[in-house]
CSV table of C-alpha atoms in Angstrom, one decimal:
chain,number,residue,atom,x,y,z
A,1,MET,CA,21.3,162.3,23.7
A,2,ASN,CA,20.4,163.3,20.1
A,3,ASN,CA,17.3,162.8,19.1
A,4,ALA,CA,18.3,160.1,16.5
A,5,LEU,CA,20.1,158.1,19.6
A,6,ALA,CA,16.6,158.5,22.4
A,7,THR,CA,14.4,157.9,19.2
A,8,LEU,CA,15.9,154.1,18.7
A,9,GLY,CA,14.4,153.4,22.0
A,10,THR,CA,11.3,153.6,21.2
A,11,PRO,CA,9.2,150.7,20.2
A,12,VAL,CA,8.3,151.8,16.5
A,13,LEU,CA,12.6,151.1,15.6
A,14,LEU,CA,12.8,147.2,17.7
A,15,HIS,CA,12.4,144.4,15.2
A,16,ALA,CA,11.5,140.9,17.2
A,17,ALA,CA,13.4,138.5,14.4
A,18,PRO,CA,14.2,139.8,11.1
A,19,GLU,CA,12.0,140.1,8.3
A,20,PRO,CA,11.8,137.4,5.5
A,21,ASP,CA,13.0,140.4,3.4
A,22,ARG,CA,15.9,141.5,5.7
A,23,GLU,CA,16.8,143.8,3.0
A,24,ALA,CA,13.6,145.7,3.4
A,25,ALA,CA,14.0,145.2,6.4
A,26,ALA,CA,17.1,146.9,7.1
A,27,LEU,CA,16.7,150.0,5.1
A,28,ALA,CA,12.9,150.4,7.1
A,29,PHE,CA,15.9,150.1,10.1
A,30,LEU,CA,17.2,153.1,8.9
A,31,ARG,CA,14.8,155.0,8.1
A,32,GLY,CA,13.0,155.7,11.3
A,33,ILE,CA,16.2,156.6,12.4
A,34,PRO,CA,15.8,160.5,12.0
A,35,GLY,CA,20.1,160.6,12.3
A,36,THR,CA,20.6,159.1,9.3
A,37,ARG,CA,19.0,161.4,7.6
A,38,ILE,CA,21.8,164.7,8.2
A,39,ARG,CA,24.4,165.9,5.5
A,40,HIS,CA,27.4,163.3,4.8
A,41,THR,CA,28.9,164.1,1.5
A,42,ASP,CA,26.7,166.5,0.1
A,43,THR,CA,24.3,164.0,0.2
A,44,THR,CA,22.4,162.4,3.1
A,45,LEU,CA,23.8,159.2,5.4
A,46,LEU,CA,21.2,157.3,4.6
A,47,ALA,CA,22.0,157.6,0.9
A,48,HIS,CA,26.4,157.3,1.2
A,49,LEU,CA,24.8,154.3,3.4
A,50,GLN,CA,22.8,152.6,0.0
A,51,GLY,CA,25.2,153.9,-2.4
A,52,VAL,CA,27.9,151.6,-0.7
A,53,TYR,CA,26.1,148.9,0.1
A,54,ALA,CA,24.6,148.7,-4.1
A,55,LYS,CA,28.3,148.8,-4.7
A,56,LEU,CA,28.9,145.9,-2.8
A,57,LYS,CA,25.9,143.6,-4.4
A,58,ALA,CA,27.1,144.9,-8.0
A,59,TRP,CA,31.2,143.3,-7.0
A,60,GLY,CA,28.9,140.6,-6.6
A,61,CYS,CA,29.9,140.6,-2.9
A,62,ARG,CA,28.4,137.5,0.0
A,63,ASP,CA,26.1,139.1,1.8
A,64,ASP,CA,26.5,139.9,5.1
A,65,LEU,CA,29.5,142.0,3.4
A,66,CYS,CA,27.2,143.9,1.7
A,67,PHE,CA,24.8,144.3,4.9
A,68,ALA,CA,27.8,145.2,6.6
A,69,GLY,CA,28.2,147.6,4.2
A,70,LEU,CA,24.6,149.6,4.8
A,71,PHE,CA,25.3,150.3,8.1
A,72,HIS,CA,29.3,150.9,7.9
A,73,SER,CA,29.7,154.5,9.6
A,74,VAL,CA,26.7,154.0,12.1
A,75,TYR,CA,27.8,153.1,15.0
A,76,GLY,CA,30.4,156.2,13.7
A,77,THR,CA,34.1,156.2,13.1
A,78,GLU,CA,37.7,157.5,13.2
A,79,HIS,CA,36.9,160.1,10.2
A,80,PHE,CA,32.4,160.5,11.1
A,81,ARG,CA,32.2,161.4,14.6
A,82,ARG,CA,28.7,161.1,13.9
A,83,GLN,CA,27.3,158.3,16.2
A,84,THR,CA,23.9,158.0,14.3
A,85,ILE,CA,22.7,154.5,16.2
A,86,PRO,CA,24.2,153.8,19.6
A,87,ILE,CA,26.1,151.0,20.1
A,88,ALA,CA,24.5,150.2,23.5
A,89,ALA,CA,21.4,148.5,20.5
A,90,ARG,CA,24.1,146.3,19.1
A,91,PRO,CA,21.4,143.4,19.6
A,92,ARG,CA,18.6,145.5,17.6
A,93,VAL,CA,21.1,145.4,14.7
A,94,THR,CA,21.9,142.5,15.1
A,95,LYS,CA,17.9,141.6,14.7
A,96,VAL,CA,17.5,142.8,11.4
A,97,ILE,CA,21.0,143.1,9.9
A,98,GLY,CA,22.0,139.1,11.7
A,99,SER,CA,25.1,138.6,14.0
A,100,ASP,CA,27.8,138.0,11.1
A,101,ALA,CA,27.3,141.2,9.4
A,102,GLU,CA,26.6,143.5,12.9
A,103,ALA,CA,30.4,142.1,13.9
A,104,LEU,CA,31.5,143.6,10.6
A,105,ALA,CA,30.4,146.7,10.9
A,106,PHE,CA,30.7,147.3,14.7
A,107,GLN,CA,34.9,146.8,13.5
A,108,PHE,CA,34.9,148.8,10.0
A,109,CYS,CA,33.8,151.7,13.0
A,110,THR,CA,36.5,150.9,15.4
A,111,LEU,CA,39.3,150.7,12.3
A,112,ASP,CA,42.3,151.9,12.6
A,113,THR,CA,42.6,153.7,8.9
A,114,ARG,CA,46.2,154.1,9.0
A,115,ALA,CA,47.4,150.9,10.7
A,116,PHE,CA,44.8,149.0,8.5
A,117,LEU,CA,46.2,150.3,5.1
A,118,ALA,CA,49.5,149.6,6.6
A,119,ASP,CA,49.1,146.0,7.3
A,120,VAL,CA,47.3,145.6,3.9
A,121,GLU,CA,50.7,147.8,2.6
A,122,ALA,CA,53.1,145.3,4.3
A,123,PHE,CA,51.3,142.1,3.1
A,124,LEU,CA,51.3,143.3,-0.2
A,125,GLY,CA,54.7,143.3,0.5
A,126,ALA,CA,55.4,140.3,1.6
A,127,ARG,CA,52.8,138.5,-0.4
A,128,ILE,CA,54.6,135.3,-2.3
A,129,ALA,CA,52.7,134.5,-5.7
A,130,ASP,CA,49.2,134.6,-5.6
A,131,ALA,CA,48.9,134.1,-2.0
A,132,PRO,CA,45.3,135.0,-0.4
A,133,ILE,CA,44.8,137.7,2.3
A,134,ASP,CA,43.2,137.0,5.2
A,135,PRO,CA,39.5,136.6,5.1
A,136,GLU,CA,38.5,139.5,7.4
A,137,LYS,CA,41.1,141.5,5.9
A,138,SER,CA,39.9,141.1,2.5
A,139,ASP,CA,36.2,141.9,4.2
A,140,LEU,CA,38.1,145.0,6.0
A,141,LEU,CA,39.2,145.5,2.2
A,142,HIS,CA,36.6,145.9,-0.1
A,143,LEU,CA,34.4,147.8,2.6
A,144,PHE,CA,37.1,150.6,2.4
A,145,VAL,CA,37.0,150.9,-1.4
A,146,ALA,CA,33.5,150.8,-1.4
A,147,ASN,CA,33.1,153.5,1.2
A,148,TRP,CA,36.3,155.3,-0.3
A,149,LEU,CA,34.4,155.2,-4.3
A,150,GLU,CA,31.1,155.8,-3.3
A,151,GLN,CA,31.8,159.0,-2.0
A,152,PHE,CA,34.0,160.0,-4.2
A,153,PRO,CA,32.3,161.6,-6.8
A,154,ARG,CA,31.4,163.9,-4.3
A,155,MET,CA,34.8,164.8,-2.4
A,156,ARG,CA,37.2,167.9,-2.9
A,157,ALA,CA,39.8,167.6,-5.6
A,158,SER,CA,42.1,167.8,-3.2
A,159,GLN,CA,40.9,164.6,-1.4
A,160,ARG,CA,40.5,162.7,-4.5
A,161,SER,CA,44.3,162.0,-4.6
A,162,SER,CA,44.0,160.4,-1.1
A,163,HIS,CA,44.2,156.9,-1.1
A,164,ILE,CA,46.0,156.4,-5.1
A,165,GLY,CA,49.0,154.7,-4.2
A,166,PHE,CA,46.6,152.6,-2.0
A,167,LEU,CA,44.0,151.8,-4.6
A,168,ARG,CA,47.0,151.1,-7.0
A,169,HIS,CA,48.8,148.6,-4.8
A,170,ALA,CA,45.6,146.7,-3.5
A,171,ARG,CA,43.6,145.4,-6.9
A,172,PRO,CA,44.9,142.3,-7.0
A,173,LEU,CA,43.4,142.4,-3.9
A,174,LEU,CA,40.0,143.1,-4.8
A,175,LEU,CA,36.9,141.0,-7.0
A,176,PRO,CA,37.5,141.8,-11.1
A,177,ALA,CA,34.5,144.3,-10.8
A,178,ALA,CA,35.8,146.4,-7.5
A,179,ALA,CA,39.0,146.4,-9.0
A,180,GLU,CA,37.9,147.4,-12.4
A,181,GLU,CA,35.5,150.0,-10.2
A,182,VAL,CA,39.2,151.5,-9.7
A,183,GLU,CA,40.7,151.2,-12.9
A,184,ALA,CA,37.9,152.7,-14.0
A,185,THR,CA,37.6,155.6,-11.5
A,186,PHE,CA,41.5,156.7,-11.6
A,187,GLY,CA,42.8,155.1,-15.3
A,188,PHE,CA,46.2,153.7,-13.5
A,189,ASN,CA,46.5,151.5,-16.9
A,190,LEU,CA,44.1,152.7,-19.0
A,191,PRO,CA,46.1,153.1,-22.7
A,192,LEU,CA,45.6,157.1,-23.0
A,193,THR,CA,45.0,158.4,-27.2
A,194,PRO,CA,46.2,162.0,-26.8
A,195,ARG,CA,44.2,164.3,-28.6
A,196,ASP,CA,46.3,166.7,-30.1
A,197,SER,CA,45.8,170.6,-32.2
A,198,GLU,CA,48.8,171.6,-33.7
A,199,ARG,CA,49.1,174.9,-35.4
A,200,GLU,CA,52.1,177.4,-36.1
A,201,LEU,CA,51.6,180.8,-35.1
A,202,GLU,CA,53.4,184.3,-36.1
A,203,ALA,CA,55.9,185.0,-33.4
A,204,LEU,CA,58.0,187.4,-32.0
A,205,ASP,CA,61.2,188.2,-34.4
A,206,ARG,CA,61.1,184.5,-34.9
A,207,GLY,CA,59.2,183.9,-38.1
A,208,THR,CA,56.5,181.2,-36.4
A,209,GLY,CA,56.2,179.3,-33.0
A,210,THR,CA,54.5,176.0,-32.7
A,211,LEU,CA,51.6,176.2,-30.4
A,212,ARG,CA,50.4,172.4,-29.4
A,213,ILE,CA,47.1,171.8,-27.8
A,214,LEU,CA,46.5,167.7,-26.4
A,215,ASP,CA,43.9,166.8,-24.6
A,216,ASP,CA,43.7,163.0,-22.9
A,217,PHE,CA,47.7,163.5,-23.0
A,218,VAL,CA,48.1,163.3,-18.6
A,219,PRO,CA,46.9,160.0,-17.0
A,220,LEU,CA,43.7,160.1,-14.6
A,221,HIS,CA,44.9,159.0,-11.5
A,222,LEU,CA,47.6,161.8,-12.4
A,223,ARG,CA,45.4,164.6,-12.8
A,224,HIS,CA,43.9,163.7,-9.3
A,225,GLN,CA,47.1,164.6,-7.9
A,226,LEU,CA,47.5,167.6,-9.9
A,227,SER,CA,44.5,168.8,-8.9
A,228,ALA,CA,44.6,168.1,-5.0
A,229,LEU,CA,48.2,170.4,-5.0
A,230,MET,CA,46.0,172.9,-6.1
A,231,GLY,CA,43.3,172.5,-3.2
A,232,ARG,CA,46.7,172.8,-0.9
A,233,ASN,CA,47.8,176.1,0.8
A,234,ILE,CA,50.7,176.0,-1.6
A,235,TRP,CA,49.6,179.8,-2.6
A,236,ARG,CA,51.0,183.9,-2.5
A,237,TYR,CA,48.7,186.8,-3.7
A,238,GLY,CA,50.7,189.3,-5.7
A,239,TRP,CA,52.0,187.8,-9.0
A,240,LYS,CA,52.5,189.6,-12.0
A,241,ALA,CA,52.5,188.3,-16.1
A,242,ALA,CA,54.5,191.6,-16.9
A,243,ASP,CA,55.5,194.6,-16.4
A,244,THR,CA,52.7,196.4,-17.8
A,245,GLN,CA,50.6,195.2,-14.9
A,246,THR,CA,50.8,197.6,-12.4
A,247,SER,CA,46.9,196.2,-10.4
A,248,HIS,CA,44.8,193.5,-10.3
A,249,PHE,CA,47.3,191.1,-9.3
A,250,PHE,CA,46.9,187.2,-9.2
A,251,TRP,CA,48.1,183.7,-7.4
A,252,HIS,CA,51.6,181.9,-7.6
A,253,SER,CA,53.4,179.2,-6.1
A,254,HIS,CA,56.5,178.8,-7.0
A,255,PHE,CA,58.5,174.8,-7.3
A,256,ALA,CA,61.6,175.3,-9.4
A,257,GLY,CA,63.9,177.5,-11.2
A,258,ASP,CA,65.2,181.2,-10.7
A,259,SER,CA,62.8,184.3,-12.2
A,260,ASP,CA,64.6,184.2,-15.6
A,261,ASP,CA,62.9,183.2,-18.5
A,262,HIS,CA,65.7,183.7,-21.1
A,263,GLY,CA,67.8,181.3,-18.4
A,264,ASN,CA,69.4,177.6,-19.3
A,265,THR,CA,70.0,176.1,-15.5
A,266,ASP,CA,68.3,172.8,-15.6
A,267,CYS,CA,66.4,173.3,-12.1
A,268,GLU,CA,64.8,169.1,-12.3
A,269,HIS,CA,66.7,168.3,-9.4
A,270,GLU,CA,64.8,171.2,-7.1
A,271,LEU,CA,61.5,168.9,-7.4
A,272,HIS,CA,63.3,165.9,-6.9
A,273,ASN,CA,63.0,164.7,-3.1
A,274,ARG,CA,59.5,166.4,-2.3
A,275,PRO,CA,56.5,164.6,-1.7
A,276,LEU,CA,54.0,167.5,-1.5
A,277,VAL,CA,55.0,168.3,-5.6
A,278,SER,CA,56.1,164.8,-6.9
A,279,PRO,CA,53.3,164.9,-9.2
A,280,VAL,CA,54.6,168.1,-11.0
A,281,LEU,CA,57.4,166.0,-11.5
A,282,GLU,CA,55.4,163.3,-13.1
A,283,LEU,CA,54.1,165.4,-15.5
A,284,TRP,CA,57.9,167.2,-16.3
A,285,HIS,CA,58.6,163.4,-17.6
A,286,LEU,CA,55.7,162.3,-19.3
A,287,ILE,CA,56.2,166.0,-21.5
A,288,ARG,CA,59.8,165.2,-21.4
A,289,ASP,CA,59.8,161.5,-22.1
A,290,GLN,CA,56.8,162.4,-24.9
A,291,LEU,CA,56.5,165.9,-26.0
A,292,ALA,CA,59.8,167.7,-25.4
A,293,PRO,CA,63.1,165.0,-25.7
A,294,GLY,CA,66.5,167.3,-25.1
A,295,HIS,CA,65.0,170.1,-22.9
A,296,VAL,CA,65.7,170.3,-19.4
A,297,PRO,CA,63.6,173.0,-17.1
A,298,VAL,CA,64.7,176.2,-16.3
A,299,ARG,CA,61.5,177.6,-14.0
A,300,VAL,CA,58.4,175.1,-12.9
A,301,TYR,CA,55.3,176.8,-10.8
A,302,ALA,CA,51.9,177.8,-11.0
A,303,ASN,CA,49.7,180.7,-10.9
A,304,GLY,CA,46.2,180.6,-10.2
A,305,GLN,CA,43.2,182.8,-10.9
A,306,THR,CA,39.8,184.5,-10.3
A,307,TYR,CA,37.2,187.1,-11.2
A,308,GLY,CA,38.9,190.5,-12.3
A,309,GLY,CA,42.8,189.0,-12.4
A,310,ASP,CA,43.9,188.7,-16.5
A,311,GLY,CA,46.9,189.0,-17.2
A,312,HIS,CA,48.8,190.9,-19.7
A,313,ILE,CA,50.2,189.9,-22.9
A,314,HIS,CA,53.2,189.0,-23.1
A,315,SER,CA,55.8,186.6,-24.8
A,316,ASP,CA,58.2,183.7,-22.0
A,317,ALA,CA,61.6,184.3,-24.0
A,318,ASP,CA,62.8,186.2,-26.6
A,319,GLN,CA,65.5,183.8,-27.7
A,320,PRO,CA,65.3,180.6,-29.9
A,321,GLY,CA,65.0,177.5,-27.8
A,322,HIS,CA,62.6,178.2,-25.1
A,323,PHE,CA,58.8,176.9,-24.8
A,324,THR,CA,57.0,176.7,-22.4
A,325,SER,CA,54.5,173.8,-21.5
A,326,LEU,CA,50.5,175.0,-19.7
A,327,TYR,CA,48.4,172.7,-18.5
A,328,TYR,CA,44.7,173.4,-16.7
A,329,ALA,CA,45.6,171.5,-13.3
A,330,HIS,CA,41.5,172.3,-12.0
A,331,PRO,CA,39.6,169.4,-11.2
A,332,GLU,CA,36.8,171.2,-13.3
A,333,TRP,CA,35.9,174.8,-15.7
A,334,ASP,CA,32.0,175.3,-16.8
A,335,PRO,CA,32.2,177.4,-19.9
A,336,ASN,CA,30.9,180.3,-19.2
A,337,TRP,CA,33.5,180.8,-16.8
A,338,GLY,CA,36.1,181.7,-19.3
A,339,GLY,CA,40.0,182.2,-18.3
A,340,GLU,CA,41.7,181.1,-21.9
A,341,THR,CA,44.6,181.3,-23.2
A,342,LEU,CA,44.6,183.8,-26.1
A,343,PHE,CA,47.5,184.3,-28.5
A,344,TYR,CA,48.0,186.8,-30.5
A,345,ASN,CA,50.1,187.5,-33.8
A,346,ALA,CA,53.5,189.6,-33.1
A,347,GLY,CA,52.0,192.9,-33.4
A,348,LYS,CA,49.5,192.4,-30.4
A,349,SER,CA,47.2,193.3,-33.0
A,350,ASP,CA,44.7,190.8,-33.2
A,351,VAL,CA,44.0,186.4,-31.3
A,352,VAL,CA,45.1,184.0,-33.7
A,353,ALA,CA,43.8,181.3,-31.8
A,354,ALA,CA,43.2,180.6,-28.0
A,355,ALA,CA,43.2,177.5,-25.6
A,356,TYR,CA,39.6,176.8,-22.9
A,357,PRO,CA,40.8,175.9,-20.0
A,358,ARG,CA,39.6,171.8,-20.1
A,359,PRO,CA,40.9,170.1,-17.2
A,360,GLY,CA,43.6,167.9,-18.0
A,361,ARG,CA,44.6,170.1,-21.3
A,362,LEU,CA,47.9,170.4,-22.0
A,363,VAL,CA,48.9,173.3,-24.2
A,364,HIS,CA,52.5,173.6,-25.4
A,365,PHE,CA,54.1,176.5,-27.4
A,366,SER,CA,57.3,178.2,-28.5
A,367,GLY,CA,58.2,181.1,-25.3
A,368,ASN,CA,57.8,184.2,-28.6
A,369,ILE,CA,54.3,183.4,-29.5
A,370,PHE,CA,52.1,186.9,-27.4
A,371,HIS,CA,49.7,185.4,-25.0
A,372,ALA,CA,47.6,186.0,-22.6
A,373,ALA,CA,45.9,184.6,-19.5
A,374,ARG,CA,42.1,186.1,-18.8
A,375,SER,CA,40.4,185.7,-15.5
A,376,PRO,CA,37.1,183.6,-14.9
A,377,SER,CA,34.0,185.1,-15.8
A,378,ARG,CA,32.3,187.0,-12.2
A,379,ASP,CA,29.9,183.6,-12.3
A,380,CYS,CA,33.1,181.3,-11.6
A,381,PRO,CA,33.5,180.0,-8.2
A,382,ALA,CA,36.8,178.2,-8.0
A,383,LEU,CA,40.6,179.2,-8.8
A,384,ARG,CA,41.5,178.8,-12.6
A,385,SER,CA,44.4,176.6,-11.9
A,386,VAL,CA,47.7,176.6,-14.1
A,387,ILE,CA,50.9,174.7,-13.8
A,388,VAL,CA,53.4,176.3,-16.0
A,389,ILE,CA,57.1,174.5,-16.9
A,390,LYS,CA,59.2,176.3,-19.0
A,391,THR,CA,61.9,174.4,-21.1
A,392,TYR,CA,64.8,175.0,-22.8
A,393,CYS,CA,66.2,172.9,-26.0
A,394,PRO,CA,69.6,174.0,-27.3
A,395,ALA,CA,69.0,171.9,-30.4
A,396,ALA,CA,65.5,174.1,-30.9
């Protein structure tokens, strides 16, 4: 038995009856358990429990549900395996928060999450009009959502997209304040007002080319999904941007198309029916519909760079009708981390534009503009992750 469990056997943690202020009593009880001070998603377990409780209160949930949130994982869950309070101590917890709150907390601790989410999805699929969900399932749903959203800011990018589809479908079953927080986190229906900076640049053998830098172009939920993809095991080392590059390569992940930048064969079908890269297909459709009508994708891939892996100056195509879209998919970036995409004049004698790799930013430009990706600085702890979609438009 660990120290946290052994401590529960001492009289100091026992309450003969709930104190008049149930919140104060519950917090005092939890603070007296050493196990609540362990690390949990880059904070302490106690801070996480309090955060879930605060969300449920802010959403207007009833008291028993809020107190269930305060104790929602103390017996351990399928993902958080540590048993901070032994199941044998359930009567003691009941004395502090009440039988209904304790029973709900215990039910959440023993929940089969996958089966529960599937059950809610099935209810939504068979739902007639605005039929209410079973109150018990509603309580567990609000616990699940509060638990997920409380941890969300501290999650790795690869985790943040895990339940996006479910949360999108389940919003109608949530209290209004909870549904609003889900919407604010993932932006399913938030209207976007892209900020577009457009310039004409001198380009290789073709007069001028167009460079566009767009922010707030990609919906928030899709940004989370694309960042999550970059955190998956998709990378191979050894890629180079130009034939002049003979060392200091970078990471690469191929999604569709071949290695011919001058080709014009539509490769979109290679992205279909592949759940792993479905966010990339959604990104392409967004670019096609709003930025590049009449274009077809000819190459789709991702590049990943760490310190020292600069790309050499190159153009993507010397034929008309070819364009490149770069999407910065890393979830965060600091100005001191470098990693800009630089654009050069036709003689490669001067930098004429630069795109800072702001997360969620999209850069769209003519394929005959010379450019180079600068690697992150020595201070950068992250992977500079860029999704590249090269397109061809016969009418351009």
